[in-house]
Coordinates of C-alpha atoms and ligand atoms in Angstrom, one line a residue:
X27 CA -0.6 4.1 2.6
X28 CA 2.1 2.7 0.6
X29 CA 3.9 4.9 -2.0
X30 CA 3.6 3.4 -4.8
X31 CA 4.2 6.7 -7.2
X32 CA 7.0 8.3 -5.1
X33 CA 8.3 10.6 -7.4
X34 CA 6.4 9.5 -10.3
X35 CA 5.2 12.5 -12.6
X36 CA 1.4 11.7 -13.7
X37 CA -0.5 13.6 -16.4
X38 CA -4.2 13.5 -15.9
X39 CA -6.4 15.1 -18.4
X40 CA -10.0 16.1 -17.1
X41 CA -8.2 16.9 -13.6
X42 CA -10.7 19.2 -12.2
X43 CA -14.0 16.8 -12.1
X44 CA -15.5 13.6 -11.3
X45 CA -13.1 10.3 -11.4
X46 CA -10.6 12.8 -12.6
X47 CA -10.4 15.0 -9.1
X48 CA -10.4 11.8 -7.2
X49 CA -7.7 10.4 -9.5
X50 CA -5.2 13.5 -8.8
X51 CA -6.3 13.3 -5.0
X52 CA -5.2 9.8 -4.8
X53 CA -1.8 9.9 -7.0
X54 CA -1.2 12.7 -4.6
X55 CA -1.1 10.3 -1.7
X56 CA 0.8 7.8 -2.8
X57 CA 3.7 10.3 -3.8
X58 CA 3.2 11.6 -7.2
X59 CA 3.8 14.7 -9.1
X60 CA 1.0 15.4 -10.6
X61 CA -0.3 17.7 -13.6
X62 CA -3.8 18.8 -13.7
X63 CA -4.9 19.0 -17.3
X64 CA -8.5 21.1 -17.8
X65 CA -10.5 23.1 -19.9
X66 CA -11.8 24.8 -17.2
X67 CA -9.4 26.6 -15.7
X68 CA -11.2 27.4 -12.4
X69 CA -12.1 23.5 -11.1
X70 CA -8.7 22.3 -13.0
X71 CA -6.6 25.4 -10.8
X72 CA -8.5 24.0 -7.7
X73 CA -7.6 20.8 -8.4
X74 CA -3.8 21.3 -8.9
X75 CA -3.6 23.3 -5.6
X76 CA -5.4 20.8 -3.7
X77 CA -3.1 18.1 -4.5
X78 CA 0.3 20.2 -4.5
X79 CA 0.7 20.0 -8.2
X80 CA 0.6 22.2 -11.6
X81 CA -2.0 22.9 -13.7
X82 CA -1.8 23.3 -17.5
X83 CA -5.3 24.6 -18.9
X84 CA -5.8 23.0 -22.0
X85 CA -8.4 21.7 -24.6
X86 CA -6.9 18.3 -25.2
X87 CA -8.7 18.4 -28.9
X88 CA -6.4 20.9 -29.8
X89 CA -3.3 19.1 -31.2
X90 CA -0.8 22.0 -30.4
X91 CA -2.1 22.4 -27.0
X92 CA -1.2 18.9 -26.3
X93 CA 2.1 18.9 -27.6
X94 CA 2.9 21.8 -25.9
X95 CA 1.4 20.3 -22.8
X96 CA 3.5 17.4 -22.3
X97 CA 6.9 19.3 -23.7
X98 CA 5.9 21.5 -20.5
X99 CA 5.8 18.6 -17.9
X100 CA 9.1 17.3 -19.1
X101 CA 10.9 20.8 -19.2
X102 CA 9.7 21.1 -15.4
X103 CA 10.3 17.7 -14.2
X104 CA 12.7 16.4 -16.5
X105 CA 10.6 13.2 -17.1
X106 CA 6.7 11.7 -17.8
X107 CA 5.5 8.5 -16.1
X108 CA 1.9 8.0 -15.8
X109 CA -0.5 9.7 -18.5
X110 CA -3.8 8.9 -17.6
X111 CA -6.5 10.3 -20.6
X112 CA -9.6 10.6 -19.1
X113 CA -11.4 13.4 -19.9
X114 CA -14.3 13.4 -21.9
X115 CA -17.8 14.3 -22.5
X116 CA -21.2 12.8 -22.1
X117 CA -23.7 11.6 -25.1
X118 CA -26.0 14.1 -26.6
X119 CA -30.0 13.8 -24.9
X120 CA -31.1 11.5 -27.3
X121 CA -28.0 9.3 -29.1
X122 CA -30.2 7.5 -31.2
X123 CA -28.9 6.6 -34.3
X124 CA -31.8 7.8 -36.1
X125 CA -31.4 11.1 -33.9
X126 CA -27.9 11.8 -33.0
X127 CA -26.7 14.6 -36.0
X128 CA -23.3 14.3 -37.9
X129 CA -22.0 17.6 -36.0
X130 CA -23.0 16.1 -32.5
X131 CA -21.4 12.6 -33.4
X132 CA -18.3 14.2 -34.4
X133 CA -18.4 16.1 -31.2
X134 CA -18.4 13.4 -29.5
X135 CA -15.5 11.8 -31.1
X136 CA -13.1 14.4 -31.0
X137 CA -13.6 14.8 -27.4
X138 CA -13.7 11.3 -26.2
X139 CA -11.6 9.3 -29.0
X140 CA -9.3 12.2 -30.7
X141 CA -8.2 13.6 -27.8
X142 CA -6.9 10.2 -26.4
X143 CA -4.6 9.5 -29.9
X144 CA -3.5 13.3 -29.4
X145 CA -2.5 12.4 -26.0
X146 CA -0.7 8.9 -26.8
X147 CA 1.0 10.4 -29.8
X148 CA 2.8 13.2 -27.8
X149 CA 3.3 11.0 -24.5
X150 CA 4.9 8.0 -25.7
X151 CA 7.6 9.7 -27.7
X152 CA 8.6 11.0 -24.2
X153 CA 8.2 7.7 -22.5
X154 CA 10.4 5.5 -25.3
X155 CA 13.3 7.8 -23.9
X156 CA 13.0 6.6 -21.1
X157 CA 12.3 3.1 -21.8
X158 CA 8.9 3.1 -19.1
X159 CA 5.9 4.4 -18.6
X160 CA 2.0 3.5 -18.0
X161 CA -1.0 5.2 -20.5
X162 CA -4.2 4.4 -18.8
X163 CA -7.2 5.7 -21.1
X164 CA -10.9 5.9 -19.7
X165 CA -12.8 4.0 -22.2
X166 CA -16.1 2.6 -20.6
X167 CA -18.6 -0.5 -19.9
X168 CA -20.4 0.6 -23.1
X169 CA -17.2 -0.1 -24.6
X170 CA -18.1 -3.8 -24.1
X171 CA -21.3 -4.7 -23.8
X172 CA -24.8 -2.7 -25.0
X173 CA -26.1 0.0 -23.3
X174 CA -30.2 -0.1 -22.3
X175 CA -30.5 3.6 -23.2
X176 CA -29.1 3.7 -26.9
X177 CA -25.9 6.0 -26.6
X178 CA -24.3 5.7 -30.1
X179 CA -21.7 8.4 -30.2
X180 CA -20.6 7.6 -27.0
X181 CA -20.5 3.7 -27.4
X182 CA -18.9 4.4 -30.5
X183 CA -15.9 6.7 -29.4
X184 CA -15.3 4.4 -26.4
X185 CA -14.8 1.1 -28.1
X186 CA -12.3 3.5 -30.2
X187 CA -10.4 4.0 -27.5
X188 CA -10.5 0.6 -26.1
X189 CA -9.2 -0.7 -29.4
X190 CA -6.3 1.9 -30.1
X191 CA -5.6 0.7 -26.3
X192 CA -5.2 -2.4 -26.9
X193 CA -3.1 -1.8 -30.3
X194 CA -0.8 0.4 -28.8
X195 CA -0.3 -1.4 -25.6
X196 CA 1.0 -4.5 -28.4
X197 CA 3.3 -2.0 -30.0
X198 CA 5.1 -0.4 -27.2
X199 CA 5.0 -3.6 -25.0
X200 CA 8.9 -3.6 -26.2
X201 CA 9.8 -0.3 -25.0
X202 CA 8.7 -0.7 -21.4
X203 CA 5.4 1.3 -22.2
X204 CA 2.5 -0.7 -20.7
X205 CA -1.0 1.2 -21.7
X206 CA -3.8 -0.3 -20.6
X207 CA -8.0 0.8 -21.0
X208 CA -9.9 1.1 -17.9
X209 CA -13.6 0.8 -18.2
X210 CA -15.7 2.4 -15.2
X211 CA -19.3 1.6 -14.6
X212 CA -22.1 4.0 -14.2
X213 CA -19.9 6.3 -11.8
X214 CA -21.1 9.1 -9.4
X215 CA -20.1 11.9 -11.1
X216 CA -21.3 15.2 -12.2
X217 CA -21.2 13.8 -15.8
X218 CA -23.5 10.9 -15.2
X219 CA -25.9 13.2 -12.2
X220 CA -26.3 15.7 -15.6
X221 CA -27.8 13.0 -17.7
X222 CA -30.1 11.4 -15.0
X223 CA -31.3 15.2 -14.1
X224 CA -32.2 15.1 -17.9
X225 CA -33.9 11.7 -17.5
X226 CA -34.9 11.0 -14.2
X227 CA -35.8 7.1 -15.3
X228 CA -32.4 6.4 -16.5
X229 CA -31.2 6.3 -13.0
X230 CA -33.6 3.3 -11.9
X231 CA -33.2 1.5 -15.3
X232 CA -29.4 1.2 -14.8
X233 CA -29.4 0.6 -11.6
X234 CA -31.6 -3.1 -12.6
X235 CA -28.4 -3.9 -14.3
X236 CA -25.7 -3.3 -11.8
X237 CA -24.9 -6.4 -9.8
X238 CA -23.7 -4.9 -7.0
X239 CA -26.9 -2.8 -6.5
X240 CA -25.3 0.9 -7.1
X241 CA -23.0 3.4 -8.7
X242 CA -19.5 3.5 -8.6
X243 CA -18.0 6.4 -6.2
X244 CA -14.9 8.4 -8.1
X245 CA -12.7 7.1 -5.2
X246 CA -13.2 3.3 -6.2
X247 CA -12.5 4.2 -9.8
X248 CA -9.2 6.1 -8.7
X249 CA -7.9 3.1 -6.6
X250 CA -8.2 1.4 -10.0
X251 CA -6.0 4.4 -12.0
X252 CA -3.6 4.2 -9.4
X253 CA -3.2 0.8 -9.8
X254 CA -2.7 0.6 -13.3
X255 CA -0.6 3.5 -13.3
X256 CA 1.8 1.4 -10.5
X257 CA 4.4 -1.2 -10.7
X258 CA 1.7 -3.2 -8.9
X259 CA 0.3 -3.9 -12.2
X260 CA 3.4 -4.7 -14.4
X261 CA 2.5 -7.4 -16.0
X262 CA -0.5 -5.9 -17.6
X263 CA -0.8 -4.5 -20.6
X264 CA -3.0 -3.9 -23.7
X265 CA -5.9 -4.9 -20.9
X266 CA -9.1 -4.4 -20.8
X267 CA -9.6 -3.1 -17.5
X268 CA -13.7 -3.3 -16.0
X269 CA -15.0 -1.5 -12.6
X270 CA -18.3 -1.7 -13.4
X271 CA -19.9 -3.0 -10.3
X272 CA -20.5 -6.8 -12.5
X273 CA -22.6 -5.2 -14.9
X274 CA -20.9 -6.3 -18.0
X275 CA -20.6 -9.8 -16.3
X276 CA -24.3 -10.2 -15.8
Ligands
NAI314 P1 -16.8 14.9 -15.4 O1 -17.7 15.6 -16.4 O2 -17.1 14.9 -14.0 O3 -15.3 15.4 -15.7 C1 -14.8 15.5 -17.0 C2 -13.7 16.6 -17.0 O4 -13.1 16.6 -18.3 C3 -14.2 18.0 -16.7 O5 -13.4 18.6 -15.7 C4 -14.1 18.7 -18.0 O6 -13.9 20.1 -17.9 C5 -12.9 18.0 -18.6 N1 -13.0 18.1 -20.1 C6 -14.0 17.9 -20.9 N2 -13.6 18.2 -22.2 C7 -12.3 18.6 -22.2 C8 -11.4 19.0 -23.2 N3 -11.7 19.0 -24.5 N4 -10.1 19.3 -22.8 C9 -9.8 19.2 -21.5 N5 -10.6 18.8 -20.5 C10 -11.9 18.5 -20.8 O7 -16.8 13.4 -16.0 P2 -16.4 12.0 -15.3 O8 -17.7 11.3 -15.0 O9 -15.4 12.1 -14.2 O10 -15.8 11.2 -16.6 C11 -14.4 11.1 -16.8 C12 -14.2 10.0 -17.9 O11 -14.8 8.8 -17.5 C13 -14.9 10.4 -19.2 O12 -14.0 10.0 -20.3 C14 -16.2 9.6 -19.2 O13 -16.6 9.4 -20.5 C15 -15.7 8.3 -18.5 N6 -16.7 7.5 -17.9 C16 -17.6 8.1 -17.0 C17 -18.5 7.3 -16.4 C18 -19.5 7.8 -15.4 O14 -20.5 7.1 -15.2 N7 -19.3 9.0 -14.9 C19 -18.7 5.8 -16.8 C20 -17.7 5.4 -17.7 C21 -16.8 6.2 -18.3

């Protein structure tokens, strides 16, 4: 395999799971130094060992946690080039409108939208210093297109992030700082296998959607990451980014 990150230093938040595992697994392999950001410290630890890198535990709502964080990565490696903000939490059982609570909405958006400006705001400032870098942030299909099963929060917080995205990969453009949105399909994850255990049906009545007849694996998300994150893709930015199998295209 090509090394398209030799030497790069990648931040990934939500390290230890999911698209975020296979993320750090495949930066890894194509020569990056990699910092695997968690909550929980036991899957996040694993995953930093696995892939030869460091792990900073850390709730990525926490604004001081997150400066701190990325102050650490450049105090060991002397630099930041790839942030990718992807951790984030699934939608409440029933994300109705006329259901979803206040508290749980809020939730939802500190964990999937708040967390991604707390992350920009204390990359970038790192990365203008620098004059390059690439911001990829996990938005999702929803972000795009409606959802069959009504997912509100969730919907909401990722067209947030697609839109700061987009304004932010405008701003820096200047400065060398490309940041783009990626938006995964239904992906094989533990997050999306917890919400079909909860709803056995969902499973069959996405699956009706998808073009390509079935869900994503983490890897094929991660092959897009590392993309974005590369020179490969240095003429994008501000993009909205879809691996989701055709199903917004249907
Ligand atoms: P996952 O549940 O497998 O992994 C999420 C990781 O984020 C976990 O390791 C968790 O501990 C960590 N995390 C959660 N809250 C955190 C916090 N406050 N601070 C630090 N770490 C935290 O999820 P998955 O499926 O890999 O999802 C990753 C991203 O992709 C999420 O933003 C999700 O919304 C998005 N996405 C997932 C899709 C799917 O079908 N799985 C589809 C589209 C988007």
């Amino acid at each position: 395999m090509t090394q398209r990150l030799d030497g790069r230093v990648a931040v990934i938040t939500g390290a230890g799971s999911g698209i975020g595992l296979a993320t750090a697994r495949r930066f890894a392999s194509e020569g990056a130094k990699v910092v695997c950001v968690d909550l929980d410290a036991e899957t996040g630890a694993k995953a930093a060992s696995e892939v030869g890198g460091l792990f900073i535990e850390a709730d990525v709502t926490d604004e001081q946690a997150v400066r701190d964080l990325f102050q650490r990565v450049v105090d060991e490696f002397g630099r930041l080039d790839i942030t990718f903000n992807n951790a984030g939490i699934s939608p409440p059982d029933d994300d109705s409108i006329l259901v979803t609570g206040l508290d749980a909405w809020k939730r939802v958006q500190e964990v999937n939208l708040t967390s991604v400006y707390l992350c920009c705001k204390y990359a970038i400032p790192h990365m203008q210093r620098q004059g390059k870098g690439s911001i990829i942030n996990t938005a999702s299909f929803v972000a795009v297109m409606g959802a069959a099963t009504s997912q509100i929060s969730y919907s909401a917080s990722k067209g947030g992030v697609l839109a700061m995205s987009r304004e932010l990969g405008v701003q820096f453009a200047r400065e060398g700082i490309r940041v783009n949105a990626l938006c995964p399909g239904p992906v094989n994850t533990p997050l999306l296998q917890e919400l079909f255990a909860k709803d056995p049906e969902r499973a069959a009545r996405r699956l009706v959607h998808i073009p390509l007849g079935r869900f994503a694996e983490p890897e094929e998300i991660a092959a897009a990451v590392a993309f974005l994150a590369s020179d490969d893709s240095s003429f994008m930015t501000a993009n909205t980014f879809l691996v989701d199998g055709g199903i917004s295209g249907a």
